[in-house]
CSV table of C-alpha atoms in Angstrom, one decimal:
chain,number,residue,atom,x,y,z
U,1,MET,CA,-6.4,8.4,12.2
U,2,ASN,CA,-5.4,6.6,15.4
U,3,CYS,CA,-1.6,6.5,15.3
U,4,LEU,CA,0.9,4.4,17.3
U,5,ILE,CA,4.5,5.4,17.5
U,6,VAL,CA,7.0,2.5,17.9
U,7,ASP,CA,10.6,3.3,18.5
U,8,ASP,CA,13.1,2.1,21.2
U,9,ASN,CA,14.6,5.6,21.3
U,10,LYS,CA,12.6,7.9,23.6
U,11,LEU,CA,13.9,11.1,21.9
U,12,ALA,CA,12.8,9.8,18.5
U,13,ARG,CA,9.4,9.0,19.9
U,14,THR,CA,9.2,12.5,21.3
U,15,ALA,CA,10.2,14.0,17.9
U,16,MET,CA,7.5,12.0,16.1
U,17,LYS,CA,4.8,13.0,18.6
U,18,GLN,CA,5.8,16.7,18.1
U,19,LEU,CA,5.4,16.3,14.3
U,20,ALA,CA,2.1,14.5,14.7
U,21,SER,CA,0.7,17.1,17.0
U,22,HIS,CA,0.6,19.6,14.1
U,23,VAL,CA,-1.4,17.4,11.8
U,24,GLU,CA,-5.2,17.6,12.1
U,25,GLN,CA,-7.2,14.4,12.6
U,26,LEU,CA,-4.0,12.5,13.5
U,27,HIS,CA,-4.4,11.2,17.0
U,28,VAL,CA,-1.4,9.5,18.8
U,29,THR,CA,-3.1,6.8,20.8
U,30,GLY,CA,0.1,5.6,22.4
U,31,GLU,CA,3.8,4.9,22.0
U,32,CYS,CA,5.8,1.7,22.4
U,33,SER,CA,9.5,1.1,23.0
U,34,SER,CA,9.5,-2.4,21.4
U,35,ALA,CA,7.9,-4.2,18.5
U,36,MET,CA,6.5,-6.9,20.9
U,37,GLU,CA,4.8,-4.3,23.0
U,38,ALA,CA,3.3,-2.8,19.8
U,39,TYR,CA,2.2,-6.2,18.6
U,40,ASN,CA,0.3,-6.9,21.8
U,41,LEU,CA,-1.3,-3.4,21.8
U,42,ILE,CA,-2.5,-3.8,18.2
U,43,GLN,CA,-4.3,-7.0,19.1
U,44,LYS,CA,-6.4,-5.1,21.6
U,45,GLU,CA,-6.9,-1.6,20.2
U,46,LYS,CA,-7.9,-0.1,16.8
U,47,ILE,CA,-4.8,1.4,15.3
U,48,ASP,CA,-5.0,2.9,11.8
U,49,LEU,CA,-1.4,3.9,11.4
U,50,LEU,CA,2.0,2.8,12.7
U,51,LEU,CA,5.0,5.1,12.7
U,52,LEU,CA,7.5,2.3,13.0
U,53,ASP,CA,11.2,2.2,13.6
U,54,ILE,CA,13.1,-0.7,12.0
U,55,GLU,CA,16.2,-1.4,14.1
U,56,MET,CA,15.0,-2.3,17.6
U,57,PRO,CA,16.2,-4.9,20.2
U,58,GLY,CA,14.4,-8.2,19.9
U,59,MET,CA,11.8,-8.1,17.1
U,60,SER,CA,12.6,-5.6,14.3
U,61,GLY,CA,10.1,-3.4,12.6
U,62,LEU,CA,10.3,-5.5,9.5
U,63,GLU,CA,9.6,-8.7,11.5
U,64,LEU,CA,6.6,-7.0,13.2
U,65,THR,CA,5.2,-6.0,9.9
U,66,ARG,CA,5.4,-9.6,8.6
U,67,ASN,CA,3.7,-10.9,11.7
U,68,LEU,CA,0.7,-8.6,12.0
U,69,GLY,CA,-1.5,-10.4,9.5
U,70,LYS,CA,-5.1,-9.2,9.3
U,71,LYS,CA,-4.5,-6.8,12.2
U,72,ARG,CA,-1.9,-4.9,10.3
U,73,PRO,CA,-2.5,-1.1,10.2
U,74,VAL,CA,-1.1,1.2,7.4
U,75,ILE,CA,2.7,1.5,8.1
U,76,ILE,CA,5.2,4.3,7.7
U,77,PHE,CA,8.7,3.2,8.5
U,78,THR,CA,10.9,5.8,10.4
U,79,THR,CA,14.6,4.9,10.5
U,80,VAL,CA,18.1,6.4,10.3
U,81,ASN,CA,19.2,3.6,8.0
U,82,LYS,CA,18.5,3.8,4.2
U,83,ASP,CA,19.6,0.2,3.6
U,84,TYR,CA,16.2,-1.4,4.3
U,85,ALA,CA,14.3,0.6,1.8
U,86,VAL,CA,13.9,-2.1,-0.8
U,87,GLU,CA,12.9,-4.7,1.7
U,88,ALA,CA,10.5,-2.3,3.3
U,89,PHE,CA,8.7,-1.5,0.1
U,90,GLU,CA,8.4,-5.2,-0.7
U,91,LEU,CA,6.2,-5.3,2.4
U,92,ASN,CA,4.0,-2.7,0.8
U,93,VAL,CA,4.3,0.0,3.4
U,94,ALA,CA,2.9,3.5,2.8
U,95,ASP,CA,6.2,5.3,3.1
U,96,TYR,CA,9.8,5.2,4.3
U,97,LEU,CA,11.1,8.2,6.3
U,98,ILE,CA,14.8,8.8,7.1
U,99,LYS,CA,15.3,10.5,10.5
U,100,PRO,CA,15.6,13.3,11.3
U,101,VAL,CA,12.3,13.9,9.5
U,102,SER,CA,11.3,17.3,8.2
U,103,PRO,CA,7.7,18.6,8.8
U,104,ALA,CA,7.1,18.7,5.0
U,105,ARG,CA,8.3,15.2,4.5
U,106,PHE,CA,6.3,14.0,7.4
U,107,ILE,CA,3.1,15.6,6.1
U,108,GLN,CA,3.7,14.0,2.7
U,109,ALA,CA,3.9,10.6,4.2
U,110,ILE,CA,0.8,11.1,6.4
U,111,GLU,CA,-1.2,12.2,3.3
U,112,LYS,CA,-0.2,9.0,1.6
U,113,ALA,CA,-1.4,7.0,4.6
U,114,ARG,CA,-4.6,9.1,4.9
U,115,GLU,CA,-5.5,8.4,1.3
U,116,ILE,CA,-5.2,4.7,1.9
U,117,ILE,CA,-7.2,4.8,5.1
U,118,ASP,CA,-9.9,7.1,3.7
U,119,SER,CA,-10.2,4.7,0.8
U,120,ASP,CA,-11.0,1.8,3.1
U,121,HIS,CA,-13.1,0.0,0.5
U,122,ARG,CA,-14.6,-3.2,1.8
U,123,GLU,CA,-15.7,-4.7,-1.4
U,124,ILE,CA,-15.4,-4.7,-5.2
U,125,GLN,CA,-18.2,-6.0,-7.4
U,126,VAL,CA,-18.1,-6.6,-11.1
U,127,SER,CA,-21.3,-6.0,-13.0
U,128,ASP,CA,-20.0,-6.8,-16.5
U,129,THR,CA,-16.8,-6.4,-18.4
U,130,GLU,CA,-17.2,-2.6,-18.9
U,131,PHE,CA,-17.1,-1.4,-15.3
U,132,VAL,CA,-16.7,-2.3,-11.7
U,133,PHE,CA,-18.3,-1.1,-8.5
U,134,ILE,CA,-16.2,-0.3,-5.4
U,135,ARG,CA,-18.0,0.0,-2.1
U,136,ASP,CA,-16.9,3.1,-0.3
U,137,ASN,CA,-18.4,3.7,3.1
U,138,GLY,CA,-21.7,2.2,2.1
U,139,ILE,CA,-21.8,3.9,-1.3
U,140,LEU,CA,-21.2,2.0,-4.5
U,141,LYS,CA,-18.8,3.9,-6.9
U,142,LYS,CA,-18.6,3.0,-10.5
U,143,ILE,CA,-15.2,2.8,-12.2
U,144,ARG,CA,-14.9,1.9,-15.9
U,145,THR,CA,-12.5,-1.0,-16.5
U,146,GLU,CA,-11.0,0.9,-19.4
U,147,ASP,CA,-9.9,3.6,-16.9
U,148,ILE,CA,-7.9,1.1,-14.8
U,149,LEU,CA,-4.1,1.2,-15.4
U,150,PHE,CA,-2.8,-1.4,-13.0
U,151,LEU,CA,-3.3,-2.9,-9.6
U,152,GLU,CA,-0.8,-3.3,-6.8
U,153,ALA,CA,-1.1,-5.6,-3.8
U,154,MET,CA,-0.4,-3.8,-0.5
U,155,GLY,CA,-0.8,-6.0,2.6
U,156,ASP,CA,-4.5,-6.5,3.2
U,157,TYR,CA,-5.3,-4.0,0.5
U,158,VAL,CA,-5.1,-3.6,-3.3
U,159,LYS,CA,-4.3,-0.3,-4.9
U,160,LEU,CA,-6.4,0.2,-8.0
U,161,TYR,CA,-4.7,2.9,-10.2
U,162,THR,CA,-6.5,5.1,-12.7
U,163,ALA,CA,-4.9,8.1,-14.5
U,164,GLN,CA,-6.4,10.5,-11.9
U,165,LYS,CA,-5.8,8.7,-8.6
U,166,PHE,CA,-5.7,5.3,-6.8
U,167,HIS,CA,-8.3,3.6,-4.7
U,168,ALA,CA,-7.3,1.3,-1.8
U,169,ILE,CA,-9.6,-1.8,-1.8
U,170,HIS,CA,-9.8,-4.1,1.2
U,171,THR,CA,-9.4,-7.4,-0.8
U,172,THR,CA,-6.7,-9.5,-2.4
U,173,LEU,CA,-5.1,-9.4,-5.8
U,174,LYS,CA,-6.2,-13.0,-6.4
U,175,ALA,CA,-9.8,-12.1,-5.8
U,176,LEU,CA,-9.6,-9.3,-8.3
U,177,GLU,CA,-7.8,-11.5,-10.8
U,178,GLU,CA,-10.8,-13.8,-10.7
U,179,LYS,CA,-13.3,-11.0,-11.2
U,180,LEU,CA,-11.7,-8.7,-13.8
U,181,PRO,CA,-12.0,-9.8,-17.5
U,182,ALA,CA,-9.0,-12.1,-18.3
U,183,ASN,CA,-8.8,-10.8,-21.9
U,184,LYS,CA,-8.1,-7.3,-20.6
U,185,PHE,CA,-6.1,-7.8,-17.4
U,186,MET,CA,-3.1,-10.0,-16.5
U,187,ARG,CA,-1.2,-10.9,-13.4
U,188,VAL,CA,2.5,-10.1,-14.1
U,189,HIS,CA,3.9,-10.4,-10.6
U,190,ARG,CA,2.8,-11.6,-7.2
U,191,SER,CA,2.1,-8.0,-6.3
U,192,TYR,CA,0.9,-6.5,-9.7
U,193,MET,CA,-1.8,-6.9,-12.3
U,194,VAL,CA,-1.9,-4.7,-15.4
U,195,ALA,CA,-4.4,-3.6,-18.0
U,196,LEU,CA,-2.9,-5.1,-21.2
U,197,ASP,CA,-4.1,-2.2,-23.4
U,198,LYS,CA,-2.3,0.3,-21.2
U,199,ILE,CA,1.1,-1.2,-21.6
U,200,GLU,CA,3.3,1.4,-23.4
U,201,SER,CA,6.6,-0.4,-23.4
U,202,ILE,CA,8.7,-3.1,-21.7
U,203,GLU,CA,12.1,-2.0,-20.6
U,204,ASP,CA,14.7,-4.0,-18.6
U,205,GLY,CA,12.0,-6.4,-17.4
U,206,ASN,CA,9.6,-3.7,-16.4
U,207,ILE,CA,6.2,-2.8,-17.9
U,208,ILE,CA,5.9,1.0,-18.4
U,209,ILE,CA,2.4,2.4,-17.9
U,210,GLN,CA,2.2,6.2,-17.8
U,211,LYS,CA,5.7,6.5,-16.4
U,212,ASN,CA,5.1,3.8,-13.8
U,213,ALA,CA,7.6,0.9,-13.9
U,214,ILE,CA,5.9,-2.4,-13.0
U,215,PRO,CA,8.1,-5.5,-12.5
U,216,VAL,CA,7.4,-8.7,-14.5
U,217,ALA,CA,8.3,-11.8,-12.6
U,218,ASP,CA,10.0,-14.6,-14.6
U,219,THR,CA,7.1,-17.0,-14.0
U,220,TYR,CA,4.8,-14.7,-15.8
U,221,LYS,CA,7.0,-13.7,-18.8
U,222,ALA,CA,6.0,-16.5,-21.1
U,223,ALA,CA,2.3,-16.0,-20.5
U,224,LEU,CA,2.7,-12.2,-21.1
U,225,ASN,CA,4.5,-12.8,-24.3
U,226,ASN,CA,1.7,-15.0,-25.5
U,227,LYS,CA,-0.9,-12.3,-24.7
U,228,LEU,CA,1.0,-9.5,-26.5
U,229,ASN,CA,0.8,-9.0,-30.3
U,230,PHE,CA,4.4,-9.2,-31.4
U,231,LEU,CA,5.2,-8.3,-35.0
């Protein structure tokens, strides 16, 4: 993984480089002291992962994330402030680290990022209503639709969750909504689609699927109620 460290604090950048130096296959290609500097570098170089501070002079890490578009790498926020956690995860980042970061917590975040990057699936194809094919590094992998629990939009990717793991697919939730069978899957939020037969309960406006709480947006509630079999 090509990693870029972005932080206006030099000591913080040094600490991140030290943590990164102990992780195999994590290559720090550079460091930036501002979000604008990082933006320009990302346009020119292949960056897989950003270790990105939030509070910086000029453009913040949150603003940078919103402005990267299709060039956006996988992002791990690194900050001393817990207050941005909700806003950060709405941007579908891989993780949110509070500084100072312990080696164990750093590795945990890197493994999340690695799984997303290693699952850089470029295509999903539907052969019929019983299974889908995901293209993984030139190899088509078959996944039964009955094994899909839910899907989560994450920037330029969609996470497809099964009981065993998730697959990160380079596509949009809208594209998958058009391909997966409408009688089995439903969009319930701008960032989520669920397998209707996997819904275990609905609590406080959240769908529960195998201990995962999936929010239901108000605009989808009526349609969801029509799909479910109420007694």
